[in-house]
Amino acid sequence: RQTTGRTGIADVSVDIGNTHGDLQILVSKTGQLGVWCDFKEFCSACGGQITVRPRVLGKQQVGATADFEIIKAQSDNRQLPITVIVVARGTIQSSQHFNTQAGPVTTFEVLVVPQLANRFCVLVYYVETCDEVIANVACVETDKACANEISLHLDDHVFPGERTAIYINVDCPNSDVALLAVDKGLYLLNNENRLSRDKLFQAINNCSSSCSNTVASSDGIFDVR
């Protein structure tokens, strides 16, 4: 039995035989009754295994650096050529390649830029000696932030039937801008369809990677839409 520290992480060692397959781990959160989670860690047929996770749990702050760690099997002292891919909003935002350290844990950093808001996934993989791809993924929530500031104003005095100009200013060049004109009377009758910041980020999430922290195999990690 282990208790997490301030980072919310506890290291637990489990003796595993020579067989391969799915290892099911149950974690209990004693601070709240009835809160359980379970996940499966995938081990390849040729013995390869890797895990990636954030070093500090909870939402990551946009503009800050998020620390991650890659964990290999305790007995694996090889320096593995790892590829790290950061996916957000349905697009690969960045990638890097490096060799893991000789020990079981290797750390790396991800700069949480606004393009990663409000959820991103870090996918790591390497190719085992038996040509099998060994992968793992960790998904992280962030603060809601937009990189682009936009302002809009109209002419002050316009009469019905007249043409008017709309002035739009944005910080980022080559920005795609959408305009929606709605009679105020419609919102008085039904205000549920008013566009909001939360609805915008929900739409972004719907277009994001389908990766999750729970997968049955390395192949399932690459199932993105």
GROMACS .gro file of C-alpha atoms in nm:
model
  225
    1ARG     CA    1   0.000   0.000   0.000
    2GLN     CA    2   0.132   0.343  -0.097
    3THR     CA    3   0.024   0.699  -0.025
    4THR     CA    4   0.074   0.972  -0.282
    5GLY     CA    5   0.279   1.280  -0.199
    6ARG     CA    6   0.211   1.639  -0.292
    7THR     CA    7   0.245   1.557  -0.661
    8GLY     CA    8  -0.032   1.297  -0.638
    9ILE     CA    9   0.202   1.020  -0.756
   10ALA     CA   10   0.313   0.707  -0.574
   11ASP     CA   11   0.560   0.450  -0.706
   12VAL     CA   12   0.452   0.089  -0.663
   13SER     CA   13   0.659  -0.214  -0.766
   14VAL     CA   14   0.484  -0.539  -0.860
   15ASP     CA   15   0.655  -0.872  -0.926
   16ILE     CA   16   0.539  -1.013  -1.261
   17GLY     CA   17   0.622  -1.356  -1.400
   18ASN     CA   18   0.747  -1.440  -1.747
   19THR     CA   19   0.401  -1.436  -1.904
   20HIS     CA   20   0.278  -1.143  -2.113
   21GLY     CA   21  -0.065  -0.989  -2.155
   22ASP     CA   22  -0.284  -0.737  -1.972
   23LEU     CA   23  -0.212  -0.627  -1.618
   24GLN     CA   24  -0.513  -0.480  -1.440
   25ILE     CA   25  -0.450  -0.238  -1.155
   26LEU     CA   26  -0.716  -0.099  -0.923
   27VAL     CA   27  -0.650   0.234  -0.751
   28SER     CA   28  -0.861   0.363  -0.463
   29LYS     CA   29  -0.890   0.726  -0.364
   30THR     CA   30  -0.950   0.717   0.009
   31GLY     CA   31  -1.030   1.088   0.034
   32GLN     CA   32  -1.366   1.031  -0.140
   33LEU     CA   33  -1.578   0.721  -0.093
   34GLY     CA   34  -1.672   0.526  -0.399
   35VAL     CA   35  -1.409   0.680  -0.629
   36TRP     CA   36  -1.226   0.406  -0.819
   37CYS     CA   37  -1.036   0.389  -1.143
   38ASP     CA   38  -0.883   0.101  -1.333
   39PHE     CA   39  -0.659   0.079  -1.635
   40LYS     CA   40  -0.470  -0.181  -1.836
   41GLU     CA   41  -0.099  -0.158  -1.908
   42PHE     CA   42   0.009  -0.326  -2.228
   43CYS     CA   43   0.313  -0.554  -2.252
   44SER     CA   44   0.430  -0.674  -2.591
   45ALA     CA   45   0.495  -1.033  -2.685
   46CYS     CA   46   0.870  -0.966  -2.693
   47GLY     CA   47   0.875  -0.806  -2.348
   48GLY     CA   48   0.871  -0.436  -2.436
   49GLN     CA   49   0.677  -0.201  -2.212
   50ILE     CA   50   0.662   0.175  -2.167
   51THR     CA   51   0.449   0.425  -1.976
   52VAL     CA   52   0.423   0.803  -2.001
   53ARG     CA   53   0.257   1.022  -1.739
   54PRO     CA   54   0.263   1.383  -1.614
   55ARG     CA   55   0.477   1.435  -1.306
   56VAL     CA   56   0.218   1.667  -1.151
   57LEU     CA   57  -0.149   1.576  -1.172
   58GLY     CA   58  -0.428   1.823  -1.244
   59LYS     CA   59  -0.479   2.093  -1.505
   60GLN     CA   60  -0.171   2.240  -1.668
   61GLN     CA   61  -0.138   2.617  -1.699
   62VAL     CA   62  -0.113   2.766  -2.047
   63GLY     CA   63   0.224   2.936  -2.089
   64ALA     CA   64   0.395   2.709  -1.835
   65THR     CA   65   0.604   2.397  -1.885
   66ALA     CA   66   0.450   2.057  -1.815
   67ASP     CA   67   0.687   1.788  -1.688
   68PHE     CA   68   0.640   1.429  -1.805
   69GLU     CA   69   0.822   1.108  -1.731
   70ILE     CA   70   0.871   0.792  -1.935
   71ILE     CA   71   0.887   0.474  -1.732
   72LYS     CA   72   1.036   0.149  -1.856
   73ALA     CA   73   1.041  -0.189  -1.690
   74GLN     CA   74   1.264  -0.189  -1.381
   75SER     CA   75   1.500  -0.443  -1.538
   76ASP     CA   76   1.524  -0.261  -1.873
   77ASN     CA   77   1.850  -0.063  -1.873
   78ARG     CA   78   1.857   0.003  -2.247
   79GLN     CA   79   1.868   0.353  -2.392
   80LEU     CA   80   1.561   0.337  -2.615
   81PRO     CA   81   1.512   0.571  -2.915
   82ILE     CA   82   1.183   0.735  -2.818
   83THR     CA   83   0.952   0.946  -3.034
   84VAL     CA   84   0.724   1.191  -2.852
   85ILE     CA   85   0.422   1.335  -3.037
   86VAL     CA   86   0.198   1.606  -2.889
   87VAL     CA   87  -0.156   1.601  -3.032
   88ALA     CA   88  -0.424   1.865  -2.976
   89ARG     CA   89  -0.733   1.980  -3.165
   90GLY     CA   90  -0.701   1.687  -3.402
   91THR     CA   91  -0.355   1.795  -3.519
   92ILE     CA   92   0.004   1.700  -3.438
   93GLN     CA   93   0.135   2.013  -3.269
   94SER     CA   94   0.495   1.903  -3.210
   95SER     CA   95   0.725   1.601  -3.207
   96GLN     CA   96   1.071   1.522  -3.077
   97HIS     CA   97   1.313   1.230  -3.072
   98PHE     CA   98   1.561   1.135  -2.801
   99ASN     CA   99   1.712   0.836  -2.625
  100THR     CA  100   1.585   0.740  -2.282
  101GLN     CA  101   1.823   0.733  -1.991
  102ALA     CA  102   1.977   0.405  -1.879
  103GLY     CA  103   1.758   0.390  -1.568
  104PRO     CA  104   1.386   0.313  -1.556
  105VAL     CA  105   1.270   0.680  -1.560
  106THR     CA  106   1.337   0.951  -1.819
  107THR     CA  107   1.191   1.302  -1.787
  108PHE     CA  108   1.107   1.556  -2.056
  109GLU     CA  109   0.917   1.884  -2.085
  110VAL     CA  110   0.629   2.011  -2.298
  111LEU     CA  111   0.567   2.384  -2.332
  112VAL     CA  112   0.191   2.434  -2.295
  113VAL     CA  113   0.125   2.684  -2.574
  114PRO     CA  114  -0.229   2.820  -2.633
  115GLN     CA  115  -0.269   2.581  -2.929
  116LEU     CA  116  -0.276   2.294  -2.677
  117ALA     CA  117  -0.575   2.432  -2.484
  118ASN     CA  118  -0.789   2.296  -2.341
  119ARG     CA  119  -0.677   1.932  -2.373
  120PHE     CA  120  -0.376   1.764  -2.532
  121CYS     CA  121  -0.232   1.414  -2.550
  122VAL     CA  122   0.132   1.310  -2.533
  123LEU     CA  123   0.201   0.993  -2.730
  124VAL     CA  124   0.534   0.811  -2.693
  125TYR     CA  125   0.653   0.506  -2.884
  126TYR     CA  126   0.958   0.310  -2.992
  127VAL     CA  127   1.023   0.005  -3.210
  128GLU     CA  128   1.122  -0.310  -3.022
  129THR     CA  129   1.392  -0.547  -3.148
  130CYS     CA  130   1.118  -0.780  -3.274
  131ASP     CA  131   0.988  -0.490  -3.493
  132GLU     CA  132   0.685  -0.438  -3.273
  133VAL     CA  133   0.579  -0.079  -3.200
  134ILE     CA  134   0.552  -0.017  -2.824
  135ALA     CA  135   0.346   0.290  -2.736
  136ASN     CA  136   0.169   0.467  -2.454
  137VAL     CA  137  -0.030   0.790  -2.422
  138ALA     CA  138  -0.117   1.042  -2.151
  139CYS     CA  139  -0.391   1.303  -2.195
  140VAL     CA  140  -0.382   1.626  -1.996
  141GLU     CA  141  -0.636   1.901  -1.933
  142THR     CA  142  -0.528   2.266  -1.949
  143ASP     CA  143  -0.669   2.607  -1.871
  144LYS     CA  144  -0.899   2.748  -2.137
  145ALA     CA  145  -0.701   3.001  -2.338
  146CYS     CA  146  -0.705   3.155  -2.684
  147ALA     CA  147  -0.389   3.277  -2.853
  148ASN     CA  148  -0.571   3.531  -3.066
  149GLU     CA  149  -0.738   3.848  -2.941
  150ILE     CA  150  -1.019   3.983  -3.157
  151SER     CA  151  -1.220   4.304  -3.153
  152LEU     CA  152  -1.518   4.412  -3.361
  153HIS     CA  153  -1.705   4.741  -3.401
  154LEU     CA  154  -1.963   4.892  -3.635
  155ASP     CA  155  -2.056   5.240  -3.748
  156ASP     CA  156  -2.242   5.422  -3.471
  157HIS     CA  157  -2.544   5.543  -3.668
  158VAL     CA  158  -2.702   5.312  -3.925
  159PHE     CA  159  -3.063   5.317  -4.045
  160PRO     CA  160  -3.260   5.014  -4.166
  161GLY     CA  161  -3.186   4.930  -4.530
  162GLU     CA  162  -2.848   5.107  -4.529
  163ARG     CA  163  -2.513   4.939  -4.585
  164THR     CA  164  -2.254   4.951  -4.309
  165ALA     CA  165  -1.894   4.851  -4.253
  166ILE     CA  166  -1.774   4.597  -3.996
  167TYR     CA  167  -1.424   4.650  -3.858
  168ILE     CA  168  -1.241   4.341  -3.726
  169ASN     CA  169  -0.899   4.349  -3.563
  170VAL     CA  170  -0.703   4.034  -3.471
  171ASP     CA  171  -0.355   3.980  -3.328
  172CYS     CA  172  -0.258   3.683  -3.546
  173PRO     CA  173  -0.227   3.730  -3.924
  174ASN     CA  174  -0.410   3.499  -4.167
  175SER     CA  175  -0.682   3.429  -3.911
  176ASP     CA  176  -1.009   3.266  -4.018
  177VAL     CA  177  -1.300   3.478  -3.895
  178ALA     CA  178  -1.667   3.374  -3.892
  179LEU     CA  179  -1.952   3.622  -3.853
  180LEU     CA  180  -2.302   3.544  -3.728
  181ALA     CA  181  -2.579   3.805  -3.738
  182VAL     CA  182  -2.881   3.728  -3.522
  183ASP     CA  183  -3.184   3.940  -3.442
  184LYS     CA  184  -3.194   4.013  -3.070
  185GLY     CA  185  -3.556   3.904  -3.063
  186LEU     CA  186  -3.450   3.543  -3.130
  187TYR     CA  187  -3.231   3.540  -2.820
  188LEU     CA  188  -3.518   3.679  -2.614
  189LEU     CA  189  -3.727   3.379  -2.721
  190ASN     CA  190  -3.450   3.118  -2.690
  191ASN     CA  191  -3.111   3.200  -2.538
  192GLU     CA  192  -2.976   2.842  -2.537
  193ASN     CA  193  -2.817   2.866  -2.882
  194ARG     CA  194  -2.606   3.172  -2.804
  195LEU     CA  195  -2.241   3.105  -2.886
  196SER     CA  196  -2.022   3.108  -2.576
  197ARG     CA  197  -1.659   3.046  -2.489
  198ASP     CA  198  -1.744   2.711  -2.327
  199LYS     CA  199  -1.932   2.594  -2.639
  200LEU     CA  200  -1.633   2.693  -2.851
  201PHE     CA  201  -1.395   2.479  -2.648
  202GLN     CA  202  -1.646   2.193  -2.649
  203ALA     CA  203  -1.644   2.204  -3.028
  204ILE     CA  204  -1.264   2.198  -3.022
  205ASN     CA  205  -1.270   1.893  -2.796
  206ASN     CA  206  -1.503   1.714  -3.037
  207CYS     CA  207  -1.240   1.756  -3.308
  208SER     CA  208  -0.953   1.647  -3.084
  209SER     CA  209  -0.774   1.315  -3.073
  210SER     CA  210  -0.976   1.017  -2.957
  211CYS     CA  211  -0.675   0.897  -2.757
  212SER     CA  212  -0.749   0.812  -2.397
  213ASN     CA  213  -0.549   0.703  -2.098
  214THR     CA  214  -0.707   0.357  -2.117
  215VAL     CA  215  -0.601   0.133  -2.405
  216ALA     CA  216  -0.581  -0.242  -2.452
  217SER     CA  217  -0.280  -0.245  -2.686
  218SER     CA  218  -0.026  -0.024  -2.856
  219ASP     CA  219  -0.233  -0.037  -3.175
  220GLY     CA  220  -0.529   0.119  -2.996
  221ILE     CA  221  -0.323   0.427  -2.906
  222PHE     CA  222  -0.293   0.528  -3.271
  223ASP     CA  223  -0.671   0.519  -3.323
  224VAL     CA  224  -0.730   0.891  -3.384
  225ARG     CA  225  -0.998   1.062  -3.585
   0.00000   0.00000   0.00000
